[in-house]
mmCIF file of C-alpha atoms in Angstrom:
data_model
loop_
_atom_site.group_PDB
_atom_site.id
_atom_site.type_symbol
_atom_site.label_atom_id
_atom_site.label_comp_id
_atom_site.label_asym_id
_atom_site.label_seq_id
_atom_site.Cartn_x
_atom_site.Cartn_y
_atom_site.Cartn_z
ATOM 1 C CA UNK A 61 58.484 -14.920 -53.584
ATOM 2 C CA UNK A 62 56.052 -16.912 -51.652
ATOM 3 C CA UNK A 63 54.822 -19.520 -53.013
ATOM 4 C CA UNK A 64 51.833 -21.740 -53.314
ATOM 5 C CA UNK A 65 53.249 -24.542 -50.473
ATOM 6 C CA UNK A 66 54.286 -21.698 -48.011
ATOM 7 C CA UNK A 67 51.675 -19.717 -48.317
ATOM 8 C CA UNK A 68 49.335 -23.145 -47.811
ATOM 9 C CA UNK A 69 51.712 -23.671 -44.903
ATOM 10 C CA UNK A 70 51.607 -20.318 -43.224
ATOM 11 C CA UNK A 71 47.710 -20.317 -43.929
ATOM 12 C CA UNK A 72 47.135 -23.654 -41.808
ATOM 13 C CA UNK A 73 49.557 -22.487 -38.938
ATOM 14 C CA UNK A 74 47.633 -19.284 -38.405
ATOM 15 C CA UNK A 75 44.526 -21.083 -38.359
ATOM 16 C CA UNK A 76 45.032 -23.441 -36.549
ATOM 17 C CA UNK A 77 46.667 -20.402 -33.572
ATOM 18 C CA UNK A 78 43.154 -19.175 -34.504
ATOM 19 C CA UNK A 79 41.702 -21.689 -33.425
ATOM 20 C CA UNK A 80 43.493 -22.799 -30.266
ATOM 21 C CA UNK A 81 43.463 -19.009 -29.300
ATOM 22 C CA UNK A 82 39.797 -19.910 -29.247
ATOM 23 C CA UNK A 83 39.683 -23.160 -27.675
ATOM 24 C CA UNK A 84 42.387 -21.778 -25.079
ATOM 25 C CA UNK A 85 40.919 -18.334 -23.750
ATOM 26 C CA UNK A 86 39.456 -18.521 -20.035
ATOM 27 C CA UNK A 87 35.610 -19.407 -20.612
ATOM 28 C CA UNK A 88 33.098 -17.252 -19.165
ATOM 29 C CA UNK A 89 33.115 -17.886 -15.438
ATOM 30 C CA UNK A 90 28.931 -19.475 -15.204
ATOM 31 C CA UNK A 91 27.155 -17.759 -11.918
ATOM 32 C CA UNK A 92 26.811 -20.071 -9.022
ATOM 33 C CA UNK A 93 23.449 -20.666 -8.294
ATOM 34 C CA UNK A 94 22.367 -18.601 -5.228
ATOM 35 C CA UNK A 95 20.866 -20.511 -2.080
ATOM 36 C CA UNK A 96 19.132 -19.501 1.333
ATOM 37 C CA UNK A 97 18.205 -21.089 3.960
ATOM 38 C CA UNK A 98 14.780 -20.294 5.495
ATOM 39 C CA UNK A 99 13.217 -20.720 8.723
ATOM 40 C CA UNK A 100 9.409 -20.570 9.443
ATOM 41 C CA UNK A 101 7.956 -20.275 12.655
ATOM 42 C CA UNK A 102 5.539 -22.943 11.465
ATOM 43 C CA UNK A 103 5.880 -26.685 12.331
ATOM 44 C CA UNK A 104 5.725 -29.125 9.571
ATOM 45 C CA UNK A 105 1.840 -29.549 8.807
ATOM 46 C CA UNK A 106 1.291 -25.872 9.549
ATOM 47 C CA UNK A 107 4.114 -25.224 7.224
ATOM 48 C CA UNK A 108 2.516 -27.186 4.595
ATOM 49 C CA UNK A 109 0.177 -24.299 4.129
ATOM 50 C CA UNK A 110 2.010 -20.911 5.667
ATOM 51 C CA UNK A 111 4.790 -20.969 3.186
ATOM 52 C CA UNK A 112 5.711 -24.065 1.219
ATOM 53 C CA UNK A 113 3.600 -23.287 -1.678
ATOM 54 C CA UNK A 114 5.552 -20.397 -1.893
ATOM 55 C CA UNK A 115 8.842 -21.445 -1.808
ATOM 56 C CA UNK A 116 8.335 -24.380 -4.022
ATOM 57 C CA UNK A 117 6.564 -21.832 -6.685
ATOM 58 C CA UNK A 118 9.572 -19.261 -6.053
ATOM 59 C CA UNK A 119 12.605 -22.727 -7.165
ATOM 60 C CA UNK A 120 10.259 -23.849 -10.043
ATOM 61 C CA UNK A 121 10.432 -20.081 -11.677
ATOM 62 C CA UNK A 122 13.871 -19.174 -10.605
ATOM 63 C CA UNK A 123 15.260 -22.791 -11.482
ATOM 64 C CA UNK A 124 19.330 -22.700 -11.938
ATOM 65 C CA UNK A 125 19.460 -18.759 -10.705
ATOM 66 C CA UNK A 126 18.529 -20.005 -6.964
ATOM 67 C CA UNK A 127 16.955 -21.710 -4.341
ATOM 68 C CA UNK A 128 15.423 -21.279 -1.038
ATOM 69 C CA UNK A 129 15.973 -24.831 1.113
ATOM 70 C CA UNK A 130 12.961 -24.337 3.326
ATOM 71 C CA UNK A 131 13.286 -25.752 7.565
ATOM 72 C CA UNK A 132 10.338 -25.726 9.776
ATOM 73 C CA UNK A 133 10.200 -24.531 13.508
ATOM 74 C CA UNK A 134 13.071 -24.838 15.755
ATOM 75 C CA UNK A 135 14.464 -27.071 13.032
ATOM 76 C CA UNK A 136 17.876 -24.854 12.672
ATOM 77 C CA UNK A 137 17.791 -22.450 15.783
ATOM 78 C CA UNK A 138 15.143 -22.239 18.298
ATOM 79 C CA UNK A 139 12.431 -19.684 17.229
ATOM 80 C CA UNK A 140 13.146 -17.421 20.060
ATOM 81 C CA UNK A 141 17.081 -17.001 18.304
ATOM 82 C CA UNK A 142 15.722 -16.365 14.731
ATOM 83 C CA UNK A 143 16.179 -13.162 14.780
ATOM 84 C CA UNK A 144 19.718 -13.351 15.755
ATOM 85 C CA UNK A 145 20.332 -15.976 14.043
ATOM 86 C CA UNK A 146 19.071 -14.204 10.643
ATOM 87 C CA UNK A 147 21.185 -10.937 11.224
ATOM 88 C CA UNK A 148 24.576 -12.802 11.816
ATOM 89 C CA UNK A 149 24.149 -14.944 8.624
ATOM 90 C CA UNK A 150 23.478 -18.514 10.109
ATOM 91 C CA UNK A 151 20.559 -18.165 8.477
ATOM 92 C CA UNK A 152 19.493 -16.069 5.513
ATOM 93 C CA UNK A 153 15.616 -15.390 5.637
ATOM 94 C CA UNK A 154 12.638 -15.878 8.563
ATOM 95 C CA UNK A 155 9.176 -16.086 8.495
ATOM 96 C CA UNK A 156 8.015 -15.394 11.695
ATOM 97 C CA UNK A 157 6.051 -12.471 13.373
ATOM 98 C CA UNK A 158 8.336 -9.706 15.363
ATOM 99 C CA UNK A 159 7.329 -10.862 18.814
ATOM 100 C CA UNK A 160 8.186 -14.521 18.987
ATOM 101 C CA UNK A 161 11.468 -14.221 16.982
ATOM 102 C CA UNK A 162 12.903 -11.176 19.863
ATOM 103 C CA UNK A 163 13.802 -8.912 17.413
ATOM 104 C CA UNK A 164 15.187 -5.825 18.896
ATOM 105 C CA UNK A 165 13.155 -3.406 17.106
ATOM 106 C CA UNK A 166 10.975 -0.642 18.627
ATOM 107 C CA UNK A 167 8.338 -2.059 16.578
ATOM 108 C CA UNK A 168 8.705 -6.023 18.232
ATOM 109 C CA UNK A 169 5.501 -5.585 20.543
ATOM 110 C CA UNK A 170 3.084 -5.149 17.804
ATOM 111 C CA UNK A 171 4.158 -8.593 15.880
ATOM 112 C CA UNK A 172 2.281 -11.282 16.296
ATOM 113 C CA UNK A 173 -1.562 -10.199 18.206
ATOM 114 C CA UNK A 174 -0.926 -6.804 19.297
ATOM 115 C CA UNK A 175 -4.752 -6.923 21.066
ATOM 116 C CA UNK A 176 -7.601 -5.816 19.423
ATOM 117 C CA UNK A 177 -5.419 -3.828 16.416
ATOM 118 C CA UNK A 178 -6.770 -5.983 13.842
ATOM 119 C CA UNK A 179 -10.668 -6.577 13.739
ATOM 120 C CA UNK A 180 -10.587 -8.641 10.266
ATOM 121 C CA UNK A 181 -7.692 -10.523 8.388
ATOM 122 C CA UNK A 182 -7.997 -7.552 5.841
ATOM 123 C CA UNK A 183 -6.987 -5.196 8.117
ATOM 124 C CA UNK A 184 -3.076 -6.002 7.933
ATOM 125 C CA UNK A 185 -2.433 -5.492 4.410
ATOM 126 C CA UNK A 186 -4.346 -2.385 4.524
ATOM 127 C CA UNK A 187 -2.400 -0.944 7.578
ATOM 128 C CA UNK A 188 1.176 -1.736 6.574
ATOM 129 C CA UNK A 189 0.279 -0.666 2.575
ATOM 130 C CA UNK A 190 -1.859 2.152 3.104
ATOM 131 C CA UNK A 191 -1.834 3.510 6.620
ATOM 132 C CA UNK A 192 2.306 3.453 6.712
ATOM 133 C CA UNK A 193 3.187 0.703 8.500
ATOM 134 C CA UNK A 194 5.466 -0.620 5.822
ATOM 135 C CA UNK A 195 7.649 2.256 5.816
ATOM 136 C CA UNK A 196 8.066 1.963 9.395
ATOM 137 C CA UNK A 197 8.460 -1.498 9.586
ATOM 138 C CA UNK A 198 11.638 -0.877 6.655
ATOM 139 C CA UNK A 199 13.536 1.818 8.972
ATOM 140 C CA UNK A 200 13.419 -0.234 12.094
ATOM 141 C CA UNK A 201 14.552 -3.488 10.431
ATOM 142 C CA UNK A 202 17.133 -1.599 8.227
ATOM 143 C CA UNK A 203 18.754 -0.052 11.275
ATOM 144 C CA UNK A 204 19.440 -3.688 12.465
ATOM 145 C CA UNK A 205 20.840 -4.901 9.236
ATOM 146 C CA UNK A 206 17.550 -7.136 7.948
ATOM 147 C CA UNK A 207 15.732 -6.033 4.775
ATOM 148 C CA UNK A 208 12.054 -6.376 5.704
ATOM 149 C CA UNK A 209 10.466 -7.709 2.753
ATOM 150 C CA UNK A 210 6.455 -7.802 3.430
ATOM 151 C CA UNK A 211 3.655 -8.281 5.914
ATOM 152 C CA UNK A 212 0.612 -10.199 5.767
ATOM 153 C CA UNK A 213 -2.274 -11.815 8.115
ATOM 154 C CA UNK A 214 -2.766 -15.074 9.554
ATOM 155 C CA UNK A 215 -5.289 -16.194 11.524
ATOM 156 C CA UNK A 216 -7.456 -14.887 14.805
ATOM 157 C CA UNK A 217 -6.392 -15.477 17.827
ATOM 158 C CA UNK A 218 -8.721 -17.275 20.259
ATOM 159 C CA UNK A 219 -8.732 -19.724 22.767
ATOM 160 C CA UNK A 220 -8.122 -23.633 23.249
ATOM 161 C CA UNK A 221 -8.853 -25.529 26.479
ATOM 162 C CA UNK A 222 -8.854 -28.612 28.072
ATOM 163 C CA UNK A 223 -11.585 -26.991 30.337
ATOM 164 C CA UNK A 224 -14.771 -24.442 29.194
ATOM 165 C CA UNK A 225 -14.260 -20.836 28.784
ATOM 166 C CA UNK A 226 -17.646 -19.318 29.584
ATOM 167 C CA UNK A 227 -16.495 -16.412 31.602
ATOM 168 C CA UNK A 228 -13.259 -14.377 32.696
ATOM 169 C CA UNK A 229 -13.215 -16.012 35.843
ATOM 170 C CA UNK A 230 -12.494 -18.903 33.987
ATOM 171 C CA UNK A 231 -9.305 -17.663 32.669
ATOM 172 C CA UNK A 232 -7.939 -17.253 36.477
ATOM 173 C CA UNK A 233 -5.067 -19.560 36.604
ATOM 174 C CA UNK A 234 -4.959 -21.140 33.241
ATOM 175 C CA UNK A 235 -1.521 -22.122 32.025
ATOM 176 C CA UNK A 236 -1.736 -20.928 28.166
ATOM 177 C CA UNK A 237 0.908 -21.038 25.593
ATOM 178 C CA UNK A 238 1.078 -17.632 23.493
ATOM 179 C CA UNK A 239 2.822 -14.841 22.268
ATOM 180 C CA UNK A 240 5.094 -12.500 24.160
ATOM 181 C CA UNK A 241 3.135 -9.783 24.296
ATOM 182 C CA UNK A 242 -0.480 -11.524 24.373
ATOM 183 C CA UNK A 243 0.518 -12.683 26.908
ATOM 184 C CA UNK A 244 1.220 -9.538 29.233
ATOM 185 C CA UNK A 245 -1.728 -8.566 27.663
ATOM 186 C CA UNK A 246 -3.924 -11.599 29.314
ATOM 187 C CA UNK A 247 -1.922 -11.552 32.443
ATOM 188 C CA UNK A 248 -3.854 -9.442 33.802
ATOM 189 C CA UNK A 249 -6.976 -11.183 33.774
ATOM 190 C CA UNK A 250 -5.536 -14.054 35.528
ATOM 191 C CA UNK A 251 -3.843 -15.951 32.800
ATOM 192 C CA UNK A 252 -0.401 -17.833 33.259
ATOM 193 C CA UNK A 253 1.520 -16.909 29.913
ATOM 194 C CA UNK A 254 4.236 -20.042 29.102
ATOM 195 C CA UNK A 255 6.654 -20.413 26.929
ATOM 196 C CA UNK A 256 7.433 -23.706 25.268
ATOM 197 C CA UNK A 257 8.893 -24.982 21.856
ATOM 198 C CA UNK A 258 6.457 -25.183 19.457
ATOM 199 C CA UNK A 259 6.616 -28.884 18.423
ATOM 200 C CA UNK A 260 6.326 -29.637 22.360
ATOM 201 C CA UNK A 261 2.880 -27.967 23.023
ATOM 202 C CA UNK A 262 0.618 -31.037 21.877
ATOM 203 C CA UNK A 263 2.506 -33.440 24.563
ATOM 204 C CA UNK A 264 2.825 -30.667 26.643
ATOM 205 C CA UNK A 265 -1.361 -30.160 26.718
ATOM 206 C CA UNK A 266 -1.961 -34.049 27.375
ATOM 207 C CA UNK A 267 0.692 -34.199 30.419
ATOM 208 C CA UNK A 268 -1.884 -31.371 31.921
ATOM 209 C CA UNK A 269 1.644 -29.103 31.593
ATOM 210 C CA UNK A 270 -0.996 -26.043 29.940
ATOM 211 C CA UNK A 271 -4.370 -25.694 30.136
ATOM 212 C CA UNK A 272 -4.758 -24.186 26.864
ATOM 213 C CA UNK A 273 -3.312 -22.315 24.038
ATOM 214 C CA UNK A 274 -4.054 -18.385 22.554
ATOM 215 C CA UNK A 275 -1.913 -18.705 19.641
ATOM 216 C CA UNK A 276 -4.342 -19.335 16.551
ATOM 217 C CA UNK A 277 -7.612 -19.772 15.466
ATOM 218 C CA UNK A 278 -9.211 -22.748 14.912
ATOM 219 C CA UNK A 279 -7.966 -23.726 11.590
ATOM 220 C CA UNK A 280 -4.797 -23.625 12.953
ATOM 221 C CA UNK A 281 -5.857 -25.708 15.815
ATOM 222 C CA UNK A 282 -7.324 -28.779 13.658
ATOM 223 C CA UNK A 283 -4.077 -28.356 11.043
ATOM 224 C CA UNK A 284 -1.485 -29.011 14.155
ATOM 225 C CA UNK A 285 -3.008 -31.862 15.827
ATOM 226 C CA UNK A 286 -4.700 -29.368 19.097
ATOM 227 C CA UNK A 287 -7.783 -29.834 18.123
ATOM 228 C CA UNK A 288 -7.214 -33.900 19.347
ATOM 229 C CA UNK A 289 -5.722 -32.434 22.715
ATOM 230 C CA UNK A 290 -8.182 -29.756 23.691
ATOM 231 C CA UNK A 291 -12.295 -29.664 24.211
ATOM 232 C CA UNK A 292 -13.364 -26.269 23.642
ATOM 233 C CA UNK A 293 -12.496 -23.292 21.551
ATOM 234 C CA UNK A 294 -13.623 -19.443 22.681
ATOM 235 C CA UNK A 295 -15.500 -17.556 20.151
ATOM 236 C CA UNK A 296 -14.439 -14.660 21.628
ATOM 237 C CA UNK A 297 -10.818 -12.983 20.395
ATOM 238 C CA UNK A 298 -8.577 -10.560 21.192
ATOM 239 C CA UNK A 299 -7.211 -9.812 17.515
ATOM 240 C CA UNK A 300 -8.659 -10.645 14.598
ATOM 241 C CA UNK A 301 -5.545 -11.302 12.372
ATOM 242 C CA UNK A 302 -2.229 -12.246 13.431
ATOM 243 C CA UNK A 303 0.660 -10.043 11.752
ATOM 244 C CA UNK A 304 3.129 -12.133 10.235
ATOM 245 C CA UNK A 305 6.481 -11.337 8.004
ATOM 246 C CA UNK A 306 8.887 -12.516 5.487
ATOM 247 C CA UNK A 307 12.493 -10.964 6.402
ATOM 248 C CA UNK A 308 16.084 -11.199 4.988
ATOM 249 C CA UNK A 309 19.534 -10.450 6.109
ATOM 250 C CA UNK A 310 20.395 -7.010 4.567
ATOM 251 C CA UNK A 311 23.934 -8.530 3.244
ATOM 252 C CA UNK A 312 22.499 -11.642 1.493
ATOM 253 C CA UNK A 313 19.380 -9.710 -0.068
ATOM 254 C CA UNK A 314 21.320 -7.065 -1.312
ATOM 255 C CA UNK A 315 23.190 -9.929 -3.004
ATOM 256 C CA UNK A 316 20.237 -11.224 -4.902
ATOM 257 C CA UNK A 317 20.057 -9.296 -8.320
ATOM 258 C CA UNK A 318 17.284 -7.431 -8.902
ATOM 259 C CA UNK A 319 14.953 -9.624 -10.662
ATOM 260 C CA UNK A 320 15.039 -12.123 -7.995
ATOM 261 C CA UNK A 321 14.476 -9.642 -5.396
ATOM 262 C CA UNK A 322 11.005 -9.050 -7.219
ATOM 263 C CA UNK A 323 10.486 -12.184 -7.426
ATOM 264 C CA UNK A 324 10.594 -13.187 -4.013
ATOM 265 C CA UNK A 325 8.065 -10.557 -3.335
ATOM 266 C CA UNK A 326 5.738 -11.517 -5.564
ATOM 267 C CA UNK A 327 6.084 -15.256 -4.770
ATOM 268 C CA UNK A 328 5.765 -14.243 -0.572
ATOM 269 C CA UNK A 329 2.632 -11.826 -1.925
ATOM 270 C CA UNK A 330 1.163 -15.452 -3.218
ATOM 271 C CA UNK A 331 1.653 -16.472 0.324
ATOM 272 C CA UNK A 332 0.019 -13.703 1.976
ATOM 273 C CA UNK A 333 -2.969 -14.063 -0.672
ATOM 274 C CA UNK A 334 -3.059 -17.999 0.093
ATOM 275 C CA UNK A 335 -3.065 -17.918 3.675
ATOM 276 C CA UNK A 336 -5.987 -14.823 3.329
ATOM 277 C CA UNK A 337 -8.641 -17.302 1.917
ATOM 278 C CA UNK A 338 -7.113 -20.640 3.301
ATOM 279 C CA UNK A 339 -7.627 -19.315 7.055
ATOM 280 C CA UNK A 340 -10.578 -17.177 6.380
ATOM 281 C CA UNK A 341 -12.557 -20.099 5.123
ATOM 282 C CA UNK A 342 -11.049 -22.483 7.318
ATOM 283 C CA UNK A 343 -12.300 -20.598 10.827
ATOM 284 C CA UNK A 344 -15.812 -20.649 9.302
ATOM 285 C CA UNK A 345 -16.319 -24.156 8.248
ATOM 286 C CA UNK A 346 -14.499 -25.646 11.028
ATOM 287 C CA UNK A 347 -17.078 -23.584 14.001
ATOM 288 C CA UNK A 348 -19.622 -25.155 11.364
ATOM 289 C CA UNK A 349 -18.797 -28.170 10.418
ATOM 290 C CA UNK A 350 -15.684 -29.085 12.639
ATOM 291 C CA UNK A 351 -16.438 -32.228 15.224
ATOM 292 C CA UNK A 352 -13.684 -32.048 17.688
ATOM 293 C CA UNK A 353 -14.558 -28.684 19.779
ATOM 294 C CA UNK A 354 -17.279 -27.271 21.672
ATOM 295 C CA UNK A 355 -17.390 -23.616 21.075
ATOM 296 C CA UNK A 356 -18.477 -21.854 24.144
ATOM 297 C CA UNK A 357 -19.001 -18.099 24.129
ATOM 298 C CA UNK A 358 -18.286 -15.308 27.175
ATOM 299 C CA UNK A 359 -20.968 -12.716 26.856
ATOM 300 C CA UNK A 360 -20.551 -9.670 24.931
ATOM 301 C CA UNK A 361 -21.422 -7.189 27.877
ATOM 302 C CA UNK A 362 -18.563 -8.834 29.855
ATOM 303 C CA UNK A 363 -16.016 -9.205 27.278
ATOM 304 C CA UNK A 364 -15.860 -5.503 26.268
ATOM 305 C CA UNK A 365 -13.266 -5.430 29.530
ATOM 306 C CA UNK A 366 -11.041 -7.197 27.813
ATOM 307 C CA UNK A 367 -11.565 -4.630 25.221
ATOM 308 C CA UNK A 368 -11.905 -1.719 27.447
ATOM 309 C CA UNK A 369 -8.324 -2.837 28.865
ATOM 310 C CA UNK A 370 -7.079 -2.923 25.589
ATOM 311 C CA UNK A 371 -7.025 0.495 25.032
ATOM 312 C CA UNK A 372 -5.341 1.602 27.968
ATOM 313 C CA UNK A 373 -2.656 -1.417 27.204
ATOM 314 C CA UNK A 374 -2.144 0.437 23.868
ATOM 315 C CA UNK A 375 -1.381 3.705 26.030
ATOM 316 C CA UNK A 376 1.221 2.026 27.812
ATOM 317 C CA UNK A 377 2.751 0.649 25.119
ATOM 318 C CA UNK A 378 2.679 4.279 23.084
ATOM 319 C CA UNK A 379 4.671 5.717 26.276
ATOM 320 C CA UNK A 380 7.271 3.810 25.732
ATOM 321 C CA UNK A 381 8.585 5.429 22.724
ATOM 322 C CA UNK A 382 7.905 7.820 19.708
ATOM 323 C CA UNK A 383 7.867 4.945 17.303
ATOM 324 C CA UNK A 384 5.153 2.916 19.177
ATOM 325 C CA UNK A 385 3.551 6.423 19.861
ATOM 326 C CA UNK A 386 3.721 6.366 15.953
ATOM 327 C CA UNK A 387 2.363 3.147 15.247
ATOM 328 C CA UNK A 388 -0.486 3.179 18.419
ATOM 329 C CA UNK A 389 -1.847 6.035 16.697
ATOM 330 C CA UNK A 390 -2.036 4.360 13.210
ATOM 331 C CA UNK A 391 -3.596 1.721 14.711
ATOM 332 C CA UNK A 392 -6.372 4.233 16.038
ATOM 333 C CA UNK A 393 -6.867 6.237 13.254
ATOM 334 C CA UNK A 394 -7.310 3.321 10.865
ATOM 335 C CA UNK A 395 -9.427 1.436 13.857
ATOM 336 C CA UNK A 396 -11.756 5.019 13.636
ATOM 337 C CA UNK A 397 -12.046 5.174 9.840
ATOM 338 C CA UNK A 398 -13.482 1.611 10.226
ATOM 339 C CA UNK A 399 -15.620 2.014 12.480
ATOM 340 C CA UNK A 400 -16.829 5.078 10.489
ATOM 341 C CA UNK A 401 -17.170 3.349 7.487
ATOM 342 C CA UNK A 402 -19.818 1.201 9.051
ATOM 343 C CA UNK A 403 -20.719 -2.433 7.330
ATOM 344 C CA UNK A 404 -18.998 -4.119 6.784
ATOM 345 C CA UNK A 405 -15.601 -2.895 7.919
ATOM 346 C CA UNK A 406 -17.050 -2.447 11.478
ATOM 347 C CA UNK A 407 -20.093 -3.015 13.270
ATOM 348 C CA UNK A 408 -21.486 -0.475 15.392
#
């Protein structure tokens, strides 16, 4: 018979292997907090604006799940390697346009100020969410193993000098920093495209090394410090938004669960929105009210040859292949349904 003491005894023993078969199973394994590293084309004060806003919204919300560690221009790799740099891992997510990073993408020419595509800072989201640029953009960047996560606009793109701009002659044998493809485009009314570091162009524009820059507009200019370094800024453009993007390495992002991935795009969407009104704004008080540059003008009668080129540069660039052939002739039939529409999408 048991009794009372054994049956006390044999009670305590198999609670207390209860217990310690509690206290001694493997604990759940806690999931180690996910970080990226991010590069922006944008130096420091530009990147003030451009994306931090962003990424500091995107750690506040995801908190202990993950965190993006945000570097500025050239700060890891040199902006012409991001690309590269972003598809082998070193890196796990750009900001940057297509052009300036070298992507090797059929769709690379049209990053950045593919001329006279974009009329109006609008224009981007529209094209890539509603004319099919998005869906391009995906295919081409999933075929090189980086998840293409959204578009959005920046600013125009005009000219800053050392010297007045009040005619095309006056672009003859200017030495201007810009993009890639802007600047094959400009070549060929006498500009000298170069191609510095980012962070060097301000010294670069006071040793008399370029004459000018056609990479922003002029909020851009005053945020950066080239508004101190140059005299005059053209009215005149030759885009009216810059096309920008947030990308990812296909490995890492496929990584990220799911509600982080939607996250990120609605915290880069805040970006986008930002930089809509922050630039738009910006241009037009800054012509207004700005004190640093003289605007100068070149006539509208003698400027539509810049334009005029432009459309036979976009038929040399839809030669090349069916994808740009694709994408040139998005660009014109959203460029006709503006102009269509009338006010205020286009004036005619």
């Amino acid at each position: 018979m048991t009794t009372r003491r054994k049956f006390i005894k044999t009670a305590g023993i198999g609670a207390v292997g209860a217990a310690a078969g509690t206290t001694l199973a493997a604990p759940a394994i806690a999931q180690s907090k996910i970080k990226w590293r991010l590069q922006t084309y944008a130096g420091p004060a530009l990147a003030e604006h451009v994306i931090k806003p962003a990424v500091d919204s995107f750690n506040k919300i995801a908190g202990d799940e993950m965190e993006i560690e945000l570097y500025t221009s050239d700060q890891l790799v040199p902006t012409g390697e991001l690309f590269r740099a972003m598809q082998n891992g070193t890196i796990d997510a750009v900001q940057s346009d297509d052009d300036s990073m070298a992507s090797p993408t059929e769709v690379t020419v049209f990053g950045g100020y593919f001329p006279f595509a974009c009329r109006y800072s609008l224009d981007v989201p529209v094209l890539f969410n509603q004319y099919g640029l998005n869906e391009i953009w995906a295919e081409e960047y999933a075929k090189v193993g980086v998840k293409h996560i959204s578009a959005g606009s920046w600013d125009p793109c005009h000219f800053a000098t050392k010297d007045p701009i009040n005619s095309l002659e006056d672009l003859k044998g200017k030495r201007i920093f810009t993009f890639p493809t802007a600047g094959r485009f400009l070549s060929q009314f006498g500009v000298v495209p170069v191609v510095l570091p980012w962070e060097d162009i301000e010294v670069a524009l006071q040793t008399g090394e370029l004459d000018g820059v056609a990479w922003s507009g002029i909020t851009e200019d005053y945020t950066v410090g080239w508004a101190d370094v140059t005299n005059y800024f053209l009215t005149n453009n030759i885009s009216g938004a810059w096309i920008g993007h947030f990308f990812a390495n296909m490995d890492r992002w496929n990584e990220v669960p799911e509600h982080l991935q939607e996250l990120l795009k609605i915290t880069f969407d805040s970006s986008h929105y930002y930089r809509q009104y922050w630039y738009w704004g910006g241009e037009a008080n800054l012509r207004v009210n700005g004190t640093k540059m003289q605007l100068t003008s070149i006539p509208d009668a003698e400027w539509q040859q810049v334009e005029d080129a432009a459309v036979k540069f976009w038929d040399e660039i839809a030669a090349e292949s069916e994808v740009k052939a694709k994408v040139v002739e998005i660009f014109r039939k959203y460029n006709a349904d503006m102009a269509k529409a009338g006010r205020p999408y286009r004036y005619t």
